[in-house]
Amino acid sequence: MTEPAQRRRRRGTAEEGADPVPGEEVLTVRDLRVAFGKGPGRKQALRGVDLSLHAGKVSGVAGESGSGKTTSALAAMGLLPAGASVEGSVRYRGTELLSLPERELRRYRGRHLAMVFQETSTALNPVIRVGTQLLMAARTHAGGSRQEALRRVTEALADVQLTDTDRVMSSYPHELSGGMCQRIIIAMALSCGSRVLFADEPTTALDVSVQAEVLSVIKGLVARRHLAVLMISHDLAVLAEVCDDLAVMYDGEIVESGAVDDVLRHPAHPYTAGLLECLPRLRGPRVELPELASTVRDADHGTGCRFRPRCPWSIERCEQAPELAALDLGSSRQARCWRSAEVLASSGAAAGSRGQR
Ligand SMILES: Nc1ncnc2c1ncn2[C@@H]1O[C@H](COP(=O)(O)OP(=O)(O)OP(=O)(O)O)[C@@H](O)[C@H]1O
Ligand SMILES: [Mg+2]
């Protein structure tokens, strides 16, 4: 690489420096494939995942344990353990992240992309006061004087509705509640200037009222700061509350995606339909919750559809694996099922839907 090109790469492109406009596609993941291990124990965790994150929008990822939700986020952040093999493309505002050397990638993490996990203890150092950690992160990633970093941190704390700044800054993480720690981690991402937030089950460990507060903080930031958020959860109610779009994963693949209301009101894949049927209902007569047969790991699908061994909609054609295909609904619906169009038409969602032929 020529010297000016190297310098440009170190500084980042002009595009990366400017604030994204609402709706801008800031992160594009294409055909992401991840495998862990080698030989007979090799586990193919992702089999060609596509995701698009837009400024000012929340995209959700649902799916059962082991379906590849966390692996998708970690791979996009370049945080998978050594030994994981990663193929595909992850572009942040025009820059291909998968081909960056680790040192360069570290500059993007924190400065442009941040991640919030269920466990706050992994992100906050227990023996350093919260304020010191926030200031250190802000100066490392966004630079500037201590005064400037303090201004950004104070602004970010107010933005996550932590207004008792002095007390928060002088506390150790264990002196604060789980919901407060989660908001501090989000504030850290903001004060470093991150535009993309991967939130992996951020509210799962919190009780319901605190969960609602954290979700409301995230929604506020998306609206005001035009953050692009990838919200990972096994909880469809959480996803319905905050997301604009939803992708449903099964065994390392996206099986269905589209606007969150469309997907949850009119599922076009039997796995999504099964997840929705398993939700307990508070109103109406008590019913036994159905079980989704089998698990991801013991499914034997041969060369056909990966969901076939558990599928109540299965037909002979499912011996061939369907692609994730667009459904002609005048929206961005996609599903990986031969019967999507037929099922949607019968549910009244889609007169004239095309699906896969
Ligand atoms: N470091 C690793 N080494 C080996 N296999 C792994 C590793 N991390 C994940 N996997 C495997 O990859 C698959 C996807 O895991 P992942 O953690 O992404 O699932 P998930 O959808 O986030 O599940 P959960 O809802 O339990 O968090 C699983 O089969 C898992 O066992
Ligand atoms: Mg996970």
CSV table of C-alpha atoms and ligand atoms in Angstrom, one decimal:
chain,number,residue,atom,x,y,z
A,1,MET,CA,0.0,0.0,0.0
A,2,THR,CA,1.3,3.5,-0.8
A,3,GLU,CA,2.1,5.8,2.1
A,4,PRO,CA,-0.7,8.3,1.5
A,5,ALA,CA,-3.1,5.3,1.3
A,6,GLN,CA,-1.8,4.0,4.6
A,7,ARG,CA,-2.2,7.4,6.2
A,8,ARG,CA,-5.8,7.7,4.9
A,9,ARG,CA,-6.5,4.2,6.3
A,10,ARG,CA,-5.1,5.2,9.7
A,11,ARG,CA,-7.2,8.3,9.8
A,12,GLY,CA,-10.3,6.7,8.4
A,13,THR,CA,-12.2,7.9,5.3
A,14,ALA,CA,-14.0,11.3,5.2
A,15,GLU,CA,-17.2,9.3,5.1
A,16,GLU,CA,-16.5,7.6,8.4
A,17,GLY,CA,-15.8,11.0,10.1
A,18,ALA,CA,-19.2,12.6,9.1
A,19,ASP,CA,-22.3,11.9,11.2
A,20,PRO,CA,-24.4,9.4,9.4
A,21,VAL,CA,-27.7,10.7,8.0
A,22,PRO,CA,-30.8,8.9,9.2
A,23,GLY,CA,-31.5,5.9,7.1
A,24,GLU,CA,-27.9,5.5,5.9
A,25,GLU,CA,-26.8,1.9,5.6
A,26,VAL,CA,-23.7,2.0,7.9
A,27,LEU,CA,-23.0,-1.7,8.3
A,28,THR,CA,-23.4,-4.3,5.6
A,29,VAL,CA,-22.8,-8.0,6.4
A,30,ARG,CA,-22.8,-10.3,3.4
A,31,ASP,CA,-22.5,-14.1,3.2
A,32,LEU,CA,-20.9,-14.3,6.6
A,33,ARG,CA,-19.6,-17.8,7.3
A,34,VAL,CA,-18.0,-18.9,10.6
A,35,ALA,CA,-16.7,-22.3,11.6
A,36,PHE,CA,-15.1,-23.3,14.9
A,37,GLY,CA,-12.5,-26.0,15.2
A,38,LYS,CA,-11.1,-28.4,12.6
A,39,GLY,CA,-11.6,-32.0,11.5
A,40,PRO,CA,-14.6,-34.1,12.7
A,41,GLY,CA,-15.3,-31.7,15.6
A,42,ARG,CA,-15.6,-28.7,13.3
A,43,LYS,CA,-18.8,-26.7,13.9
A,44,GLN,CA,-20.2,-24.6,11.1
A,45,ALA,CA,-21.9,-21.8,13.2
A,46,LEU,CA,-22.8,-19.4,10.4
A,47,ARG,CA,-23.7,-20.5,6.9
A,48,GLY,CA,-24.0,-17.3,4.9
A,49,VAL,CA,-25.6,-14.6,6.9
A,50,ASP,CA,-26.6,-11.2,5.5
A,51,LEU,CA,-27.5,-8.2,7.7
A,52,SER,CA,-27.9,-4.5,7.0
A,53,LEU,CA,-27.8,-1.9,9.8
A,54,HIS,CA,-29.1,1.6,9.2
A,55,ALA,CA,-28.6,4.9,11.1
A,56,GLY,CA,-31.6,5.6,13.3
A,57,LYS,CA,-32.9,2.0,13.1
A,58,VAL,CA,-33.0,-1.0,15.3
A,59,SER,CA,-32.6,-4.4,13.6
A,60,GLY,CA,-33.4,-7.4,15.7
A,61,VAL,CA,-32.1,-11.0,15.6
A,62,ALA,CA,-34.1,-13.8,17.1
A,63,GLY,CA,-33.5,-17.5,17.4
A,64,GLU,CA,-33.0,-20.3,19.8
A,65,SER,CA,-29.9,-21.0,21.7
A,66,GLY,CA,-27.0,-22.0,19.4
A,67,SER,CA,-28.6,-20.6,16.3
A,68,GLY,CA,-25.6,-18.2,15.7
A,69,LYS,CA,-26.9,-14.8,17.1
A,70,THR,CA,-23.8,-14.0,19.2
A,71,THR,CA,-21.4,-15.4,16.6
A,72,SER,CA,-22.9,-13.0,14.0
A,73,ALA,CA,-22.2,-10.0,16.2
A,74,LEU,CA,-18.8,-11.1,17.4
A,75,ALA,CA,-17.7,-11.9,13.8
A,76,ALA,CA,-18.8,-8.5,12.6
A,77,MET,CA,-16.9,-6.9,15.5
A,78,GLY,CA,-13.8,-9.0,14.8
A,79,LEU,CA,-14.0,-10.5,18.3
A,80,LEU,CA,-14.1,-14.2,17.6
A,81,PRO,CA,-11.5,-16.4,19.3
A,82,ALA,CA,-8.4,-17.3,17.4
A,83,GLY,CA,-9.0,-20.6,15.6
A,84,ALA,CA,-12.5,-19.5,14.3
A,85,SER,CA,-12.5,-19.3,10.5
A,86,VAL,CA,-14.4,-16.4,9.1
A,87,GLU,CA,-15.4,-15.7,5.5
A,88,GLY,CA,-17.6,-13.2,3.8
A,89,SER,CA,-17.8,-9.4,4.0
A,90,VAL,CA,-18.4,-6.9,6.8
A,91,ARG,CA,-18.4,-3.3,5.5
A,92,TYR,CA,-18.6,-0.3,7.8
A,93,ARG,CA,-19.4,2.9,5.7
A,94,GLY,CA,-17.4,1.6,2.8
A,95,THR,CA,-14.5,0.0,4.7
A,96,GLU,CA,-14.1,-3.8,4.6
A,97,LEU,CA,-13.5,-4.7,8.2
A,98,LEU,CA,-12.7,-8.4,7.7
A,99,SER,CA,-9.5,-7.7,5.8
A,100,LEU,CA,-8.2,-5.1,8.3
A,101,PRO,CA,-5.2,-6.1,10.5
A,102,GLU,CA,-6.1,-6.5,14.2
A,103,ARG,CA,-4.5,-3.1,15.1
A,104,GLU,CA,-6.6,-1.2,12.6
A,105,LEU,CA,-9.7,-3.1,13.6
A,106,ARG,CA,-9.2,-2.2,17.3
A,107,ARG,CA,-9.5,1.5,16.2
A,108,TYR,CA,-12.9,0.8,14.7
A,109,ARG,CA,-14.1,-1.0,17.9
A,110,GLY,CA,-15.0,1.6,20.4
A,111,ARG,CA,-14.5,4.5,18.0
A,112,HIS,CA,-17.2,3.4,15.5
A,113,LEU,CA,-18.7,0.0,16.7
A,114,ALA,CA,-19.5,-1.0,20.2
A,115,MET,CA,-21.0,-4.0,21.9
A,116,VAL,CA,-23.2,-4.4,25.0
A,117,PHE,CA,-23.5,-7.9,26.5
A,118,GLN,CA,-25.9,-9.5,29.0
A,119,GLU,CA,-23.1,-9.7,31.6
A,120,THR,CA,-22.0,-6.1,32.5
A,121,SER,CA,-19.1,-7.5,34.6
A,122,THR,CA,-17.1,-8.4,31.5
A,123,ALA,CA,-17.2,-4.8,30.2
A,124,LEU,CA,-16.5,-2.8,33.4
A,125,ASN,CA,-13.4,-3.2,35.5
A,126,PRO,CA,-14.6,-4.0,39.1
A,127,VAL,CA,-11.6,-2.2,40.8
A,128,ILE,CA,-11.7,1.1,38.8
A,129,ARG,CA,-14.2,3.9,39.5
A,130,VAL,CA,-16.8,4.2,36.7
A,131,GLY,CA,-15.8,7.8,36.0
A,132,THR,CA,-12.1,6.9,35.4
A,133,GLN,CA,-13.1,4.1,33.1
A,134,LEU,CA,-15.5,6.3,31.1
A,135,LEU,CA,-12.8,9.1,30.7
A,136,MET,CA,-10.1,6.6,29.8
A,137,ALA,CA,-12.3,5.0,27.1
A,138,ALA,CA,-13.4,8.4,25.7
A,139,ARG,CA,-9.8,9.7,25.4
A,140,THR,CA,-8.4,6.5,24.0
A,141,HIS,CA,-11.1,6.2,21.2
A,142,ALA,CA,-12.1,9.8,20.5
A,143,GLY,CA,-9.0,11.7,21.6
A,144,GLY,CA,-9.1,15.3,22.8
A,145,SER,CA,-8.3,16.9,26.2
A,146,ARG,CA,-9.4,15.6,29.6
A,147,GLN,CA,-11.9,18.6,29.7
A,148,GLU,CA,-13.3,17.6,26.3
A,149,ALA,CA,-13.6,13.9,27.3
A,150,LEU,CA,-15.4,15.0,30.5
A,151,ARG,CA,-17.9,17.0,28.5
A,152,ARG,CA,-18.6,14.1,26.2
A,153,VAL,CA,-18.9,11.7,29.1
A,154,THR,CA,-21.3,14.0,31.0
A,155,GLU,CA,-23.4,14.5,27.9
A,156,ALA,CA,-23.5,10.7,27.3
A,157,LEU,CA,-24.5,10.0,30.9
A,158,ALA,CA,-27.4,12.5,30.6
A,159,ASP,CA,-28.4,10.9,27.3
A,160,VAL,CA,-28.8,7.5,29.0
A,161,GLN,CA,-30.7,9.2,31.7
A,162,LEU,CA,-28.1,9.0,34.4
A,163,THR,CA,-28.2,12.6,35.7
A,164,ASP,CA,-26.6,12.0,39.2
A,165,THR,CA,-23.3,12.3,37.4
A,166,ASP,CA,-21.0,12.9,40.4
A,167,ARG,CA,-22.3,9.9,42.3
A,168,VAL,CA,-22.2,7.6,39.2
A,169,MET,CA,-18.7,8.7,38.2
A,170,SER,CA,-17.2,8.2,41.7
A,171,SER,CA,-18.8,4.7,42.2
A,172,TYR,CA,-17.3,1.3,41.6
A,173,PRO,CA,-19.4,-0.9,39.3
A,174,HIS,CA,-20.6,-3.2,42.2
A,175,GLU,CA,-22.1,-0.1,43.9
A,176,LEU,CA,-24.5,0.4,41.0
A,177,SER,CA,-27.5,-1.7,39.9
A,178,GLY,CA,-27.4,-4.0,36.8
A,179,GLY,CA,-29.6,-1.5,34.8
A,180,MET,CA,-27.3,1.4,35.7
A,181,CYS,CA,-24.2,-0.6,34.7
A,182,GLN,CA,-25.8,-1.4,31.3
A,183,ARG,CA,-26.6,2.3,30.8
A,184,ILE,CA,-23.0,3.2,31.7
A,185,ILE,CA,-21.7,0.8,29.0
A,186,ILE,CA,-24.0,2.4,26.5
A,187,ALA,CA,-22.8,5.8,27.6
A,188,MET,CA,-19.2,4.7,27.2
A,189,ALA,CA,-20.0,3.7,23.5
A,190,LEU,CA,-21.6,7.1,23.0
A,191,SER,CA,-18.8,9.2,24.5
A,192,CYS,CA,-16.3,7.3,22.3
A,193,GLY,CA,-18.4,8.3,19.2
A,194,SER,CA,-19.8,4.8,18.3
A,195,ARG,CA,-22.4,4.8,15.5
A,196,VAL,CA,-23.2,1.1,15.6
A,197,LEU,CA,-24.2,-0.7,18.8
A,198,PHE,CA,-24.5,-4.5,19.0
A,199,ALA,CA,-26.7,-5.3,21.9
A,200,ASP,CA,-26.5,-9.0,22.8
A,201,GLU,CA,-29.4,-9.9,25.2
A,202,PRO,CA,-28.7,-6.5,27.0
A,203,THR,CA,-31.8,-6.8,29.2
A,204,THR,CA,-32.1,-10.5,29.8
A,205,ALA,CA,-30.5,-10.4,33.3
A,206,LEU,CA,-32.7,-7.4,34.4
A,207,ASP,CA,-36.1,-7.4,35.9
A,208,VAL,CA,-39.0,-6.3,33.8
A,209,SER,CA,-39.2,-2.6,35.0
A,210,VAL,CA,-35.5,-2.0,34.6
A,211,GLN,CA,-35.6,-3.8,31.3
A,212,ALA,CA,-38.2,-1.4,30.1
A,213,GLU,CA,-36.0,1.6,31.2
A,214,VAL,CA,-33.0,0.3,29.3
A,215,LEU,CA,-35.1,-0.4,26.2
A,216,SER,CA,-36.5,3.1,26.4
A,217,VAL,CA,-32.9,4.5,26.6
A,218,ILE,CA,-31.9,2.6,23.5
A,219,LYS,CA,-35.0,3.8,21.6
A,220,GLY,CA,-34.3,7.4,22.6
A,221,LEU,CA,-30.6,7.2,21.4
A,222,VAL,CA,-31.7,5.7,18.1
A,223,ALA,CA,-34.1,8.6,17.6
A,224,ARG,CA,-31.8,11.4,18.8
A,225,ARG,CA,-28.3,10.2,17.9
A,226,HIS,CA,-29.2,8.1,14.9
A,227,LEU,CA,-27.4,5.1,16.3
A,228,ALA,CA,-27.7,1.9,14.2
A,229,VAL,CA,-28.5,-0.9,16.6
A,230,LEU,CA,-28.4,-4.7,16.2
A,231,MET,CA,-30.6,-6.1,19.0
A,232,ILE,CA,-30.1,-9.8,19.8
A,233,SER,CA,-32.6,-11.5,21.9
A,234,HIS,CA,-34.5,-14.7,22.4
A,235,ASP,CA,-37.4,-12.7,23.7
A,236,LEU,CA,-39.8,-11.8,20.9
A,237,ALA,CA,-41.6,-9.3,23.2
A,238,VAL,CA,-38.4,-7.3,23.6
A,239,LEU,CA,-37.8,-7.4,19.9
A,240,ALA,CA,-41.3,-6.3,19.1
A,241,GLU,CA,-40.9,-3.4,21.4
A,242,VAL,CA,-37.7,-1.9,20.0
A,243,CYS,CA,-37.0,-3.2,16.5
A,244,ASP,CA,-37.9,-1.8,13.1
A,245,ASP,CA,-36.7,-5.0,11.3
A,246,LEU,CA,-36.3,-8.5,12.4
A,247,ALA,CA,-34.3,-11.5,11.2
A,248,VAL,CA,-35.0,-15.0,12.6
A,249,MET,CA,-32.1,-17.4,12.7
A,250,TYR,CA,-32.1,-21.1,12.7
A,251,ASP,CA,-29.0,-23.3,12.8
A,252,GLY,CA,-26.6,-20.7,11.4
A,253,GLU,CA,-29.0,-19.3,8.7
A,254,ILE,CA,-31.5,-16.5,8.5
A,255,VAL,CA,-34.8,-18.2,7.8
A,256,GLU,CA,-37.0,-15.2,7.7
A,257,SER,CA,-36.6,-11.4,7.8
A,258,GLY,CA,-38.6,-8.2,7.2
A,259,ALA,CA,-40.4,-5.4,9.1
A,260,VAL,CA,-40.9,-6.6,12.6
A,261,ASP,CA,-44.7,-6.2,12.7
A,262,ASP,CA,-45.0,-8.1,9.4
A,263,VAL,CA,-42.8,-11.0,10.6
A,264,LEU,CA,-44.5,-11.3,13.9
A,265,ARG,CA,-48.1,-10.8,12.6
A,266,HIS,CA,-47.7,-13.0,9.6
A,267,PRO,CA,-44.8,-15.4,9.9
A,268,ALA,CA,-43.7,-16.9,6.6
A,269,HIS,CA,-41.5,-19.6,8.0
A,270,PRO,CA,-42.6,-22.5,10.2
A,271,TYR,CA,-39.8,-21.9,12.7
A,272,THR,CA,-41.0,-18.3,13.3
A,273,ALA,CA,-44.6,-19.6,13.5
A,274,GLY,CA,-43.5,-22.2,16.1
A,275,LEU,CA,-41.7,-19.6,18.2
A,276,LEU,CA,-44.8,-17.4,18.3
A,277,GLU,CA,-47.0,-20.3,19.2
A,278,CYS,CA,-44.7,-21.1,22.2
A,279,LEU,CA,-45.4,-17.6,23.7
A,280,PRO,CA,-47.6,-17.8,26.8
A,281,ARG,CA,-50.8,-15.8,26.5
A,282,LEU,CA,-52.1,-13.9,29.5
A,283,ARG,CA,-55.7,-13.6,28.2
A,284,GLY,CA,-58.1,-16.3,27.1
A,285,PRO,CA,-58.3,-19.9,28.3
A,286,ARG,CA,-55.2,-21.7,29.7
A,287,VAL,CA,-53.6,-23.8,27.1
A,288,GLU,CA,-50.6,-26.2,27.1
A,289,LEU,CA,-47.6,-24.5,25.4
A,290,PRO,CA,-46.6,-26.5,22.3
A,291,GLU,CA,-43.0,-27.8,22.1
A,292,LEU,CA,-40.9,-27.2,19.0
A,293,ALA,CA,-39.8,-30.8,18.3
A,294,SER,CA,-36.1,-31.8,18.7
A,295,THR,CA,-33.2,-29.3,18.9
A,296,VAL,CA,-30.8,-27.7,16.5
A,297,ARG,CA,-28.1,-30.2,17.3
A,298,ASP,CA,-29.9,-33.5,16.7
A,299,ALA,CA,-31.7,-32.4,13.6
A,300,ASP,CA,-31.0,-34.7,10.6
A,301,HIS,CA,-31.9,-32.9,7.5
A,302,GLY,CA,-29.7,-34.6,4.9
A,303,THR,CA,-29.2,-32.3,1.9
A,304,GLY,CA,-32.6,-30.7,2.2
A,305,CYS,CA,-34.1,-27.9,4.3
A,306,ARG,CA,-32.3,-27.7,7.6
A,307,PHE,CA,-35.6,-27.3,9.5
A,308,ARG,CA,-37.2,-30.2,7.8
A,309,PRO,CA,-36.9,-32.8,10.7
A,310,ARG,CA,-38.8,-30.4,13.0
A,311,CYS,CA,-41.2,-28.9,10.4
A,312,PRO,CA,-45.0,-29.2,10.6
A,313,TRP,CA,-45.3,-27.8,7.0
A,314,SER,CA,-42.8,-30.2,5.4
A,315,ILE,CA,-43.6,-31.5,1.9
A,316,GLU,CA,-41.6,-33.7,-0.6
A,317,ARG,CA,-40.0,-30.7,-2.2
A,318,CYS,CA,-38.2,-29.9,1.1
A,319,GLU,CA,-35.7,-32.6,0.2
A,320,GLN,CA,-34.1,-29.7,-1.7
A,321,ALA,CA,-32.9,-26.8,0.5
A,322,PRO,CA,-34.8,-23.6,-0.2
A,323,GLU,CA,-32.9,-20.3,-0.6
A,324,LEU,CA,-33.7,-17.2,1.4
A,325,ALA,CA,-36.0,-15.6,-1.2
A,326,ALA,CA,-37.9,-12.3,-1.5
A,327,LEU,CA,-41.7,-12.4,-1.0
A,328,ASP,CA,-43.5,-10.1,-3.4
A,329,LEU,CA,-45.3,-8.1,-0.7
A,330,GLY,CA,-44.3,-4.6,-1.7
A,331,SER,CA,-41.9,-4.8,1.3
A,332,SER,CA,-38.6,-6.3,2.2
A,333,ARG,CA,-39.9,-9.7,3.4
A,334,GLN,CA,-37.7,-12.7,2.8
A,335,ALA,CA,-38.2,-16.3,3.8
A,336,ARG,CA,-36.4,-19.6,3.4
A,337,CYS,CA,-39.4,-21.9,2.8
A,338,TRP,CA,-41.1,-23.4,-0.2
A,339,ARG,CA,-44.5,-22.9,1.3
A,340,SER,CA,-44.1,-19.2,2.5
A,341,ALA,CA,-46.3,-17.7,-0.2
A,342,GLU,CA,-49.1,-20.2,0.2
A,343,VAL,CA,-49.1,-19.9,4.0
A,344,LEU,CA,-49.1,-16.1,3.8
A,345,ALA,CA,-51.9,-16.0,1.3
A,346,SER,CA,-54.0,-18.2,3.5
A,347,SER,CA,-53.3,-16.0,6.5
A,348,GLY,CA,-54.6,-13.0,4.6
A,349,ALA,CA,-51.2,-11.3,4.7
A,350,ALA,CA,-50.4,-11.4,1.0
A,351,ALA,CA,-52.9,-11.6,-1.8
A,352,GLY,CA,-50.6,-12.1,-4.8
A,353,SER,CA,-47.5,-13.0,-2.8
A,354,ARG,CA,-45.0,-14.9,-5.0
A,355,GLY,CA,-42.6,-16.7,-2.7
A,356,GLN,CA,-40.4,-19.4,-4.2
A,357,ARG,CA,-41.6,-21.2,-7.2
B,1,LIG,N1,-15.8,-20.4,20.8
B,1,LIG,C1,-16.5,-21.4,20.3
B,1,LIG,N2,-16.0,-22.6,20.0
B,1,LIG,C2,-16.8,-23.6,19.5
B,1,LIG,N3,-18.1,-23.5,19.1
B,1,LIG,C3,-18.7,-22.3,19.4
B,1,LIG,C4,-17.9,-21.2,20.0
B,1,LIG,N4,-18.8,-20.1,20.1
B,1,LIG,C5,-20.0,-20.6,19.6
B,1,LIG,N5,-19.9,-21.9,19.2
B,1,LIG,C6,-21.0,-22.7,18.6
B,1,LIG,O1,-21.6,-21.9,17.5
B,1,LIG,C7,-23.0,-22.1,17.5
B,1,LIG,C8,-23.6,-20.7,17.6
B,1,LIG,O2,-23.4,-20.2,18.9
B,1,LIG,P1,-23.9,-18.7,19.4
B,1,LIG,O3,-23.2,-18.5,20.7
B,1,LIG,O4,-23.7,-17.8,18.3
B,1,LIG,O5,-25.4,-19.0,19.6
B,1,LIG,P2,-26.5,-18.0,20.1
B,1,LIG,O6,-27.6,-17.9,19.1
B,1,LIG,O7,-25.9,-16.7,20.5
B,1,LIG,O8,-27.1,-18.8,21.4
B,1,LIG,P3,-27.6,-18.2,22.8
B,1,LIG,O9,-29.0,-17.9,22.6
B,1,LIG,O10,-27.4,-19.5,23.7
B,1,LIG,O11,-26.7,-17.1,23.2
B,1,LIG,C9,-23.3,-23.0,18.7
B,1,LIG,O12,-23.4,-24.3,18.2
B,1,LIG,C10,-22.1,-22.9,19.6
B,1,LIG,O13,-21.9,-24.0,20.3
B,2,MG,MG,-25.7,-15.7,22.3
